[in-house]
Tab-separated table of C-alpha atoms in Angstrom:
chain	number	residue	atom	x	y	z
A	1	TRP	CA	-0.018	-0.011	0.019
A	2	THR	CA	1.316	3.414	-0.903
A	3	VAL	CA	0.865	6.383	1.430
A	4	GLU	CA	-1.650	7.754	-1.086
A	5	GLU	CA	-3.687	4.514	-0.959
A	6	VAL	CA	-3.712	4.511	2.844
A	7	VAL	CA	-4.842	8.106	3.013
A	8	GLU	CA	-7.591	7.608	0.408
A	9	ALA	CA	-8.831	4.458	2.133
A	10	LEU	CA	-9.053	6.213	5.463
A	11	ILE	CA	-10.856	9.215	3.989
A	12	GLU	CA	-13.320	6.861	2.330
A	13	ARG	CA	-13.858	4.801	5.493
A	14	CYS	CA	-14.218	7.885	7.732
A	15	GLY	CA	-16.531	9.595	5.261
A	16	THR	CA	-14.731	12.883	5.626
A	17	GLY	CA	-11.385	14.477	4.965
A	18	THR	CA	-9.281	15.734	2.098
A	19	TRP	CA	-5.650	15.714	1.221
A	20	VAL	CA	-3.350	17.409	-1.243
A	21	HIS	CA	-0.512	15.535	-2.891
A	22	ARG	CA	2.649	17.551	-2.785
A	23	SER	CA	5.695	16.581	-4.772
A	24	SER	CA	8.792	15.867	-2.719
A	25	SER	CA	12.431	15.957	-3.653
A	26	GLU	CA	13.255	13.405	-0.971
A	27	PRO	CA	14.666	10.243	-2.638
A	28	GLU	CA	12.442	7.824	-0.719
A	29	ALA	CA	9.232	9.747	-1.419
A	30	SER	CA	8.336	7.738	-4.518
A	31	VAL	CA	8.902	4.340	-2.868
A	32	LEU	CA	7.317	4.685	0.610
A	33	ARG	CA	4.921	1.802	1.154
A	34	LEU	CA	3.487	-0.313	3.956
A	35	ASP	CA	5.514	-3.496	3.572
A	36	ALA	CA	6.196	-6.091	6.225
A	37	ALA	CA	8.498	-8.197	4.098
A	38	LEU	CA	11.554	-7.482	6.196
A	39	ALA	CA	9.767	-8.411	9.428
A	40	ARG	CA	8.565	-11.645	7.760
A	41	GLU	CA	12.030	-12.439	6.432
A	42	ARG	CA	14.075	-11.718	9.563
A	43	LEU	CA	11.609	-12.423	12.361
A	44	GLY	CA	9.166	-14.868	10.813
A	45	TRP	CA	6.380	-12.387	11.653
A	46	THR	CA	3.042	-12.493	9.913
A	47	SER	CA	0.210	-10.054	10.265
A	48	LEU	CA	-3.069	-11.247	11.643
A	49	LEU	CA	-4.894	-8.263	10.081
A	50	SER	CA	-4.955	-7.204	6.456
A	51	VAL	CA	-4.087	-3.643	5.780
A	52	SER	CA	-7.751	-3.031	4.903
A	53	ALA	CA	-8.887	-4.484	8.239
A	54	ALA	CA	-6.299	-2.454	10.148
A	55	LEU	CA	-7.462	0.738	8.489
A	56	GLU	CA	-11.066	-0.184	9.189
A	57	TRP	CA	-10.294	-0.722	12.864
A	58	THR	CA	-8.374	2.571	12.959
A	59	ALA	CA	-11.279	4.460	11.329
A	60	ASP	CA	-13.802	2.847	13.714
A	61	TRP	CA	-11.770	4.122	16.696
A	62	TRP	CA	-11.180	7.532	15.045
A	63	ALA	CA	-14.927	7.998	14.579
A	64	VAL	CA	-15.539	7.900	18.372
A	65	ARG	CA	-12.241	9.215	19.680
A	66	SER	CA	-13.793	12.303	21.320
A	67	ASP	CA	-16.040	10.147	23.423
A	68	LEU	CA	-13.525	8.569	25.809
A	69	ASN	CA	-15.911	5.811	26.989
A	70	ALA	CA	-16.857	4.840	23.390
A	71	ALA	CA	-13.198	4.936	22.315
A	72	ARG	CA	-12.291	2.702	25.217
A	73	ARG	CA	-15.107	0.207	24.381
A	74	ILE	CA	-13.999	0.082	20.736
A	75	MET	CA	-10.357	-0.357	21.705
A	76	LEU	CA	-11.075	-3.175	24.173
A	77	ALA	CA	-13.363	-4.946	21.718
A	78	GLN	CA	-10.640	-4.738	19.034
A	79	ILE	CA	-8.098	-6.151	21.417
A	80	ASP	CA	-10.439	-9.035	22.227
A	81	ARG	CA	-11.049	-9.668	18.509
A	82	TYR	CA	-7.282	-9.597	17.824
A	83	ARG	CA	-6.601	-12.034	20.703
A	84	GLU	CA	-9.153	-14.436	19.166
A	85	MET	CA	-7.178	-14.343	15.966
A	86	ILE	CA	-3.944	-15.464	17.601
A	87	PRO	CA	-3.277	-19.146	16.915
A	88	SER	CA	-3.046	-21.328	19.999
């Protein structure tokens, strides 16, 4: 996923927001991506959530962040869901 794809997916999921793409002269700007290949290769790590699911969970929390009780409920429910995904 590129940074652009992440931003656009979050804006779509949240139903609000805009962004402006600005060119950068930084050498890494054109290659920045979410990529866990190095963690997989060196640590044997695998993600239990797809990027889409992680963005969905983030947007769900973001939508209620100003209500601390609701944000806490969402967060704890997400932790429980994640724990259920962990292989025994």
